[in-house]
Short mmCIF file of C-alpha atoms in Angstrom, two decimals:
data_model
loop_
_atom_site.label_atom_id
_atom_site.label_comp_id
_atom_site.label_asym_id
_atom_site.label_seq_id
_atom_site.Cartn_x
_atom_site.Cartn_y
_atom_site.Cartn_z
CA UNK A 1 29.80 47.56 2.34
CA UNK A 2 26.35 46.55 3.31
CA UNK A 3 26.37 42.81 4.54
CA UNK A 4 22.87 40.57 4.43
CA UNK A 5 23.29 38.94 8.52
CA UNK A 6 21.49 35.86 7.57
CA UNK A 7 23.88 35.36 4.71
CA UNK A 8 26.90 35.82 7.06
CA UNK A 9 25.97 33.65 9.38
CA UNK A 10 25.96 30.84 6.58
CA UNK A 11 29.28 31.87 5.81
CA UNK A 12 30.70 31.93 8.76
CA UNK A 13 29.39 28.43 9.23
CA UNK A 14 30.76 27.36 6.08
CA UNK A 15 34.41 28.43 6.88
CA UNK A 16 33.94 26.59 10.43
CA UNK A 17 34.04 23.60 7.62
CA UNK A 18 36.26 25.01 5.42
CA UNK A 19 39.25 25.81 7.06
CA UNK A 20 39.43 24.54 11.06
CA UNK A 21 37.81 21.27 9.99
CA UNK A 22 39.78 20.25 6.66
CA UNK A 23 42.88 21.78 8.28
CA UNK A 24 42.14 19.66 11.66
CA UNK A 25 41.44 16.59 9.17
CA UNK A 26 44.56 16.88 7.34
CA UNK A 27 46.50 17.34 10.01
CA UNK A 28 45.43 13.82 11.91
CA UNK A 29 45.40 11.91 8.89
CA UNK A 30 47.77 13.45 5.71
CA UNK A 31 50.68 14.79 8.46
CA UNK A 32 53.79 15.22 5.80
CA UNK A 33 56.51 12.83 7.39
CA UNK A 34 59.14 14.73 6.04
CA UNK A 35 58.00 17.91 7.50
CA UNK A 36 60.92 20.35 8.48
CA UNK A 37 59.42 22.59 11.27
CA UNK A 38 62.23 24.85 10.76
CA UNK A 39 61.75 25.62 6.81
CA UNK A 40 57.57 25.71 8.00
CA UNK A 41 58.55 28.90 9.66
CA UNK A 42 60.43 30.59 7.22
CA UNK A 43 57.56 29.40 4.42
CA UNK A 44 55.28 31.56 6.99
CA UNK A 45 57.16 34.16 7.74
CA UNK A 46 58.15 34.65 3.72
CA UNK A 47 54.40 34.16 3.25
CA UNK A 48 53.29 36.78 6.42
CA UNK A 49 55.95 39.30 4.57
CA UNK A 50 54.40 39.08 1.21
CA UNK A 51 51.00 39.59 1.94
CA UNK A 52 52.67 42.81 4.87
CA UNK A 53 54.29 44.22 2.22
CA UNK A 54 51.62 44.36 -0.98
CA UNK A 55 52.45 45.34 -4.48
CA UNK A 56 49.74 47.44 -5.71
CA UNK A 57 48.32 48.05 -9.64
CA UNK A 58 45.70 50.55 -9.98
CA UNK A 59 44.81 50.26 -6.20
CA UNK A 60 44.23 46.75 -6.29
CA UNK A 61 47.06 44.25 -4.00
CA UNK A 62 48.47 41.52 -6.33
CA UNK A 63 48.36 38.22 -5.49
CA UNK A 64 52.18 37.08 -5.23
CA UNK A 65 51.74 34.52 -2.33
CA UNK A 66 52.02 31.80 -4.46
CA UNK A 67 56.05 32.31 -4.99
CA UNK A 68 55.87 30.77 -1.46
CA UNK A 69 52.64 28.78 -1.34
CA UNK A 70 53.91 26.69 -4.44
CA UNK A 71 56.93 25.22 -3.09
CA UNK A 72 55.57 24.99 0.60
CA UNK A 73 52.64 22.36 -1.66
CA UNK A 74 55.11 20.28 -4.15
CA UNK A 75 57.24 19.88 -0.81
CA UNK A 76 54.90 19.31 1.70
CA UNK A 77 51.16 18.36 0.16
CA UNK A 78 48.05 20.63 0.68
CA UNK A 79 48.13 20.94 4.70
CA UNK A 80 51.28 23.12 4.46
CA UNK A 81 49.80 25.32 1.66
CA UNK A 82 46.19 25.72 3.68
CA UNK A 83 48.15 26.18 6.90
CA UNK A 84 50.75 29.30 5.31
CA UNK A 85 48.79 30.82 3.42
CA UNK A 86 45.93 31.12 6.10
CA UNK A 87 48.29 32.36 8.47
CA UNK A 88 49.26 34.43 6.02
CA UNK A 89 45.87 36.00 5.69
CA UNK A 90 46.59 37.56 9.66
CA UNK A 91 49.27 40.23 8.03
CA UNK A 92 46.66 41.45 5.12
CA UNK A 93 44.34 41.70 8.32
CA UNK A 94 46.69 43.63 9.78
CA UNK A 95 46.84 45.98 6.81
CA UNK A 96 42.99 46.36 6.96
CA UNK A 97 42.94 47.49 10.34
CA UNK A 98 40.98 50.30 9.74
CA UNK A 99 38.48 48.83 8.13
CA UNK A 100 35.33 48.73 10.27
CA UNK A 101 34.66 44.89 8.56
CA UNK A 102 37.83 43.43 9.02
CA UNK A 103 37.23 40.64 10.74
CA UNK A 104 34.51 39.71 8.77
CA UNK A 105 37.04 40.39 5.54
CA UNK A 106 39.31 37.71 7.20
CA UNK A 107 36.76 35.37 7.72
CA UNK A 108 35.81 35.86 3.60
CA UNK A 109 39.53 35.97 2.67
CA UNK A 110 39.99 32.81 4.38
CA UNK A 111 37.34 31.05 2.67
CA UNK A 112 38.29 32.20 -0.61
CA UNK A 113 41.84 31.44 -0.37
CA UNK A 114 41.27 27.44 1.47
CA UNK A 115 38.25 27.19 -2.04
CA UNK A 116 41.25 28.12 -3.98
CA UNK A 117 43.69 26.13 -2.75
CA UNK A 118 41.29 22.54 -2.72
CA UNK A 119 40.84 23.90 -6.74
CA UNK A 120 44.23 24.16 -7.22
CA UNK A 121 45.24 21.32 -5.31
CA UNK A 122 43.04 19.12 -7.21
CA UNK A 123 43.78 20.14 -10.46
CA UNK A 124 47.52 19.55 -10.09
CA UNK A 125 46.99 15.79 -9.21
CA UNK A 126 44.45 16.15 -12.18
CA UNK A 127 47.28 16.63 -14.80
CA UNK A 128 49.43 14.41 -13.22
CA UNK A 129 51.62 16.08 -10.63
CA UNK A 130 52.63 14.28 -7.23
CA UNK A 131 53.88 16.01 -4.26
CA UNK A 132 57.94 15.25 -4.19
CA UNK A 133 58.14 15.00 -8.23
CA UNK A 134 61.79 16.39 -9.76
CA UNK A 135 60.81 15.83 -13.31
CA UNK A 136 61.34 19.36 -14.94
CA UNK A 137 58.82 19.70 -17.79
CA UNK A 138 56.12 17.60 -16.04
CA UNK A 139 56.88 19.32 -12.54
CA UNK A 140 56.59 22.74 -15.49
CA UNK A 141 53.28 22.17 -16.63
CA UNK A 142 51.31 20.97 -13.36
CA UNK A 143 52.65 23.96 -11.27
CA UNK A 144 51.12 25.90 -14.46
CA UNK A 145 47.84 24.36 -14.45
CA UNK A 146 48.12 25.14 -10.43
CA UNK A 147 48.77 28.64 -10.34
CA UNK A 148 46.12 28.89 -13.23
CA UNK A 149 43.12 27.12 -11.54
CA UNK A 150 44.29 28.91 -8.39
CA UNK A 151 43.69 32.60 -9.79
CA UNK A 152 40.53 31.76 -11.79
CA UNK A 153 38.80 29.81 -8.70
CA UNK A 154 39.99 32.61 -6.62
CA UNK A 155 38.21 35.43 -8.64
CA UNK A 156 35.33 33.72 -9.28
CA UNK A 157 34.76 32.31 -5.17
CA UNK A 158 35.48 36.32 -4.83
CA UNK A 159 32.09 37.42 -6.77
CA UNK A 160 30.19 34.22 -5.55
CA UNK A 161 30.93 35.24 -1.88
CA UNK A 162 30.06 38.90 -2.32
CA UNK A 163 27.16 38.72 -3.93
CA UNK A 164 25.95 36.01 -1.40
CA UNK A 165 26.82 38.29 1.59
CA UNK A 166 26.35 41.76 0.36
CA UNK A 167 23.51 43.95 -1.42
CA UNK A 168 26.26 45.01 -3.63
CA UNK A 169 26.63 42.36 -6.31
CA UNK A 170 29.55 42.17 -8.49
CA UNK A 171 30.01 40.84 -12.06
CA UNK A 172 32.23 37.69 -12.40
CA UNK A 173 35.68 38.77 -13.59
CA UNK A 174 37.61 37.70 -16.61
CA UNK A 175 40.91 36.13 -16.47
CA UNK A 176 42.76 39.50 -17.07
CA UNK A 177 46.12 40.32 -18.57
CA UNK A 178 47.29 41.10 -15.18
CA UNK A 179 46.61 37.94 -13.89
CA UNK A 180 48.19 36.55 -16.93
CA UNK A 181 51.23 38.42 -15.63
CA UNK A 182 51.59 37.34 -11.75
CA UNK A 183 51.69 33.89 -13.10
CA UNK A 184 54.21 33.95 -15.70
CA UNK A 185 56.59 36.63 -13.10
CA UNK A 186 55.96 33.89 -9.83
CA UNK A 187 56.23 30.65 -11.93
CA UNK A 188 60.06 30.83 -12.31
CA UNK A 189 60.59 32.18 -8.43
CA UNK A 190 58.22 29.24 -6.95
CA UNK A 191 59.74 26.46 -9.23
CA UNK A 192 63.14 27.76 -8.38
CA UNK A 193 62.52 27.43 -4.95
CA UNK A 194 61.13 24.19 -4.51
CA UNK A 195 64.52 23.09 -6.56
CA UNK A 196 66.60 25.02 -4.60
CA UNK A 197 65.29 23.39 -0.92
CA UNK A 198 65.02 20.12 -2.09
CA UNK A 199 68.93 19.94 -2.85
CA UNK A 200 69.99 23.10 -0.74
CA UNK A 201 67.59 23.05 2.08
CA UNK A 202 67.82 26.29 3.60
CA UNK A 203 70.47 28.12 1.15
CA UNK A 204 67.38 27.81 -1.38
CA UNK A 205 65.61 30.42 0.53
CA UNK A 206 68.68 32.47 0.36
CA UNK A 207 69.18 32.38 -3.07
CA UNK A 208 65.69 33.00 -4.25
CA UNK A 209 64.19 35.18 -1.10
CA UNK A 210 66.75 38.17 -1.29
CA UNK A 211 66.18 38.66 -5.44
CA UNK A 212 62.66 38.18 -4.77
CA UNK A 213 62.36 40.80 -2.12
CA UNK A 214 64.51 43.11 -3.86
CA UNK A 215 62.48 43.15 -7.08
CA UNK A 216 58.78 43.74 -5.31
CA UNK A 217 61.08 46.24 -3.38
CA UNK A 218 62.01 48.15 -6.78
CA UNK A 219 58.44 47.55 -8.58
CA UNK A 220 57.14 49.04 -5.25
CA UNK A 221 59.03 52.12 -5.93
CA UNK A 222 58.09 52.57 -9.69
CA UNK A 223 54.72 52.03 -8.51
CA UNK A 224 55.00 54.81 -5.71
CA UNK A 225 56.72 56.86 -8.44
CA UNK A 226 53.91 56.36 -10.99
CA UNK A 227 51.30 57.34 -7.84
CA UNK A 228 53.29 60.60 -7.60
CA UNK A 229 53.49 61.49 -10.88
CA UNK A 230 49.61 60.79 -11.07
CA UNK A 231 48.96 63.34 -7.88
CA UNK A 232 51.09 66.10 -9.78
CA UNK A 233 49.42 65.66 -12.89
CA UNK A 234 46.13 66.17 -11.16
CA UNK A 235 47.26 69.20 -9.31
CA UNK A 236 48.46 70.74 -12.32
CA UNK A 237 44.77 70.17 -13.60
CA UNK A 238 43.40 71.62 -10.92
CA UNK A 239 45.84 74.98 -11.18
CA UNK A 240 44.94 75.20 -14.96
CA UNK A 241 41.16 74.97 -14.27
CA UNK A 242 41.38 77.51 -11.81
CA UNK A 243 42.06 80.02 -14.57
CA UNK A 244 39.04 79.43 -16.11
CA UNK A 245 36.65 81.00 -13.37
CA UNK A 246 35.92 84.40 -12.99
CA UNK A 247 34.84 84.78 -9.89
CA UNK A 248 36.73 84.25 -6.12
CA UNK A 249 34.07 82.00 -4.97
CA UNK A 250 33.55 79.42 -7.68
CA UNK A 251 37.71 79.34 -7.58
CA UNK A 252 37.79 78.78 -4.24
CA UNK A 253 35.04 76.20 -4.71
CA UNK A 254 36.66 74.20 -7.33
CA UNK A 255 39.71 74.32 -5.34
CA UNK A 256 38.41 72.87 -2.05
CA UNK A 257 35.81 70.22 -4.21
CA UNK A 258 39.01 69.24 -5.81
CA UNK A 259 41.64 68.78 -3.06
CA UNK A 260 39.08 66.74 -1.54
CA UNK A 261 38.43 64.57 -4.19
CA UNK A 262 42.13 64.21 -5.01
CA UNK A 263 43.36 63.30 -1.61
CA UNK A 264 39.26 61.03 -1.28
CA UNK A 265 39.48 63.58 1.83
CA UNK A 266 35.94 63.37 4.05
CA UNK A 267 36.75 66.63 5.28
CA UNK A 268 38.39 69.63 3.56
CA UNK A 269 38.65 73.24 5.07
CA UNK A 270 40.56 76.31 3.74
CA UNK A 271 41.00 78.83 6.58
CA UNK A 272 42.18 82.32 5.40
CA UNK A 273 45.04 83.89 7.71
CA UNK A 274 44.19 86.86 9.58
CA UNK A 275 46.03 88.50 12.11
CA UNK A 276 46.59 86.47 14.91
CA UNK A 277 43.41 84.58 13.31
CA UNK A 278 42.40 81.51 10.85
CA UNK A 279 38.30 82.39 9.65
CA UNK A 280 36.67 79.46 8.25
CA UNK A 281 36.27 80.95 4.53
CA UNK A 282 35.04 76.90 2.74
CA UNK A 283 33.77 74.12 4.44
CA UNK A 284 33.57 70.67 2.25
CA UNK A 285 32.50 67.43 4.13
CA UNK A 286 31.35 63.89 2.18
CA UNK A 287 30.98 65.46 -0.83
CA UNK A 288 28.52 68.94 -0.18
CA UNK A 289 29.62 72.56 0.99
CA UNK A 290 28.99 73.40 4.61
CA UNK A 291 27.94 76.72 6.46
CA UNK A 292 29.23 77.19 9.77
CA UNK A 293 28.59 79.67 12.16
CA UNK A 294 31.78 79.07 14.06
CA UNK A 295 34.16 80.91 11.40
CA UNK A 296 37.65 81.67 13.07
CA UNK A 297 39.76 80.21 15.89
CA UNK A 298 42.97 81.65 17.22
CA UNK A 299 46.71 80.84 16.41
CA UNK A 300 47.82 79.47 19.52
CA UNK A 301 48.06 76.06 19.39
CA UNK A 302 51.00 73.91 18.26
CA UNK A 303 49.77 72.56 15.22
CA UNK A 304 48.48 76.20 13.62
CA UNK A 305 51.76 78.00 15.18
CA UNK A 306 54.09 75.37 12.97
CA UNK A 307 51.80 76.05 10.58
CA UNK A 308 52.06 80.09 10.38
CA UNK A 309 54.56 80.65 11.60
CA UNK A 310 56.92 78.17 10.96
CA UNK A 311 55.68 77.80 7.64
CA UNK A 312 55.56 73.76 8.00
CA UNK A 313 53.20 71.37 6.80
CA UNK A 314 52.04 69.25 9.27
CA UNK A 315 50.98 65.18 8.58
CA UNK A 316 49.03 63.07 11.23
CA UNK A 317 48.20 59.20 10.97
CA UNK A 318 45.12 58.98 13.49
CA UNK A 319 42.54 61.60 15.63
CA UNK A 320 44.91 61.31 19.01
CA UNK A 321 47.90 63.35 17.44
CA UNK A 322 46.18 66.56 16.78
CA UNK A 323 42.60 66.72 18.51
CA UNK A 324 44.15 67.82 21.45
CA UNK A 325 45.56 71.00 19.77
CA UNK A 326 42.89 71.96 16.81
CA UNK A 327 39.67 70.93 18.79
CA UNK A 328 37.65 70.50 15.38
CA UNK A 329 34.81 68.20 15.16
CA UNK A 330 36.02 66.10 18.43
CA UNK A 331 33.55 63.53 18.23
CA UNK A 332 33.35 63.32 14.23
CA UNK A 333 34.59 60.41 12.33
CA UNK A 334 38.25 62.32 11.70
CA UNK A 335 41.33 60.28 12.09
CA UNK A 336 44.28 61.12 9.83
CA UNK A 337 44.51 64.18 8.85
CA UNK A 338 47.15 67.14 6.98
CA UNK A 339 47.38 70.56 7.03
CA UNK A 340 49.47 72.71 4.73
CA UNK A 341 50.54 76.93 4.32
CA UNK A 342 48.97 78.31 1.57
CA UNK A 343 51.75 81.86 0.78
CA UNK A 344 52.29 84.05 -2.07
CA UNK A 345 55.55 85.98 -2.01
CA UNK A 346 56.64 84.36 1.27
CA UNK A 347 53.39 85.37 3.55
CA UNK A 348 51.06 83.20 4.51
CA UNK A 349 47.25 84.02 3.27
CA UNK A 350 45.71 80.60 4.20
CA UNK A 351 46.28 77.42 5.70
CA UNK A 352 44.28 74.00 4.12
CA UNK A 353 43.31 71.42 6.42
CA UNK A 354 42.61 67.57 4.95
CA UNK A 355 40.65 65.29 7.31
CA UNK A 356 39.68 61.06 6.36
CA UNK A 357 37.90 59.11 8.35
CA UNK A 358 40.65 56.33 7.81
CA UNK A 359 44.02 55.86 9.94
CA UNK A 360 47.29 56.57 8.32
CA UNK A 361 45.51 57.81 4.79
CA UNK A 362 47.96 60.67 3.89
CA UNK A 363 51.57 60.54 3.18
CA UNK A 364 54.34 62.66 3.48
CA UNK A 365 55.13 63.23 -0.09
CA UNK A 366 50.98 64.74 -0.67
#
């Protein structure tokens, strides 16, 4: 993403304000004086292992923090929230490590999360709601109006902040169904919680962490399931269209172009297997056909030997694992990387190699 400097720089003044100052403010004046330090940790590390841990829909992380966030604000008052959920934002930094603009995407996350919390925050006392309150149905209805405000600020902030920073504006979103859904599925698990600490203490994380954990653990799966069932249903598109050329070249054309776009590969090659030889036979890199002159290297390395010979398919997470043994494109943008045997009736006639630019983009199962 293309970022406007002058813009940043406002921004990054702005969350000087935001966040270290309100948090700093807070902190000498609204102190909790029932603050446990002991349950503060386990709110953050609950909180880190949410964000660590992501459940994905369509690509896109959902938004569970608040099953911790919630409680950690009826308990304990806004501080608390601002102070877990920003430290929080350090394990979803940790996720985007690869990302050349992460530490400009934590200094936007962490704007758009303390906006979203002074929204939130204010719109619970709005309706009524006090920090400490036991009543069920009003307790009900505030944390509602809460999680609510929180989701729709939090979208919106999103765009506002984009657009301000980057040359690539964004619509404002709607208040989608799956929104709709992380609020009613985290409503009973962060009312339950606050409950169960106020009159259990630290049982209450007990009771409510390990079911919590185990069902992101088994929605995790289905969704890991559904991603695999997607990948074979695309490669079974790609094998039917195959039979629709005539010609070796525009097959093996659709069949790199493909793999590539499948795997949202960089870098795709598809070596034919010669005799103590791999020769280049297509080169496809960002999205266009290359023509090298270099068109065959020997089978003597580790990597190609597994390959060949062993018949393996090999998986890498970053550049340092296999430049040392395939020697392609050394000072290219590579970093993970996979390379598999092509064989028909047990002898291998190719090998494909799959190059990103990204660390740790392939997994085992591709």
């Amino acid at each position: 993403m293309t970022y406007l400097k002058k813009q940043v720089i406002y921004v990054l003044l702005a969350w000087v304000v935001l966040v270290p100052f309100v948090i700093g403010y807070l902190s000498i004046n609204h102190l909790p004086s029932n603050l446990n330090m002991f349950h503060l940790a386990i709110f953050i590390s609950l909180a880190f292992s949410t964000f660590l841990f992501p459940v994905k829909r369509n690509g896109q992380s959902l938004m569970l923090i608040s099953w911790i966030s919630v409680p950690a604000f009826l308990q304990y008052g806004l501080l608390v929230e601002m102070i877990i959920t920003q430290l929080a934002l350090l394990a979803h930094f940790y996720n985007q490590r690869n990302n050349p603009d992460k530490y400009l995407n934590l200094i936007l996350n962490s704007i758009i999360f303390a906006l979203s919390s002074f929204a939130a925050a204010a719109a619970f006392y709005f309706v009524g709601g006090t920090i400490g309150m036991t009543a069920f149905w009003p307790l009900l209805g505030a944390v509602l109006i809460y999680q609510l405000f929180y989701k729709i600020v939090f979208h919106n902030s999103r765009s506002v902040i984009v657009n301000l920073v980057s040359k690539e504006k964004q619509s404002f979103p709607h208040f989608i169904n799956t929104d709709l859904f992380v609020v009613i599925f985290i409503l009973p698990f962060s009312v339950a919680l606050y409950y169960l600490i106020e009159f259990l203490g630290f049982g209450g994380f007990i009771l409510i962490g390990i079911p919590y954990f185990v069902i992101v653990s088994m929605i995790r799966l289905y969704g890991k399931k559904e991603k695999i069932n997607k990948d074979l249903k695309i490669a079974t598109d790609i094998g039917h269209n195959l039979s629709s050329f005539s010609t070796e070249k525009e097959v093996l054309d659709d069949f790199v172009k493909n793999i590539a776009l499948m795997f949202k590969a960089e870098f795709t090659y598809l070596f034919d297997h010669k005799s103590g030889w791999l020769e280049l036979l297509r080169s496809y890199e960002y999205g266009q056909f290359k023509d090298y002159k270099v068109e065959r290297f020997a089978i003597d390395s580790r990597i190609t030997k597994e390959i060949v010979v062993k018949k393996q398919s090999v998986i890498f997470e970053e550049k340092k694992d296999w430049v040392e043994d395939l020697g392609m494109h050394k000072y290219s943008s590579m970093q993970s990387a996979f390379g598999i045997p092509i064989s028909r009736n047990e002898k291998i006639e190719g090998v494909l190699f799959v190059f990103s630019s990204k660390k740790r983009m392939f997994e085992k199962y591709q």
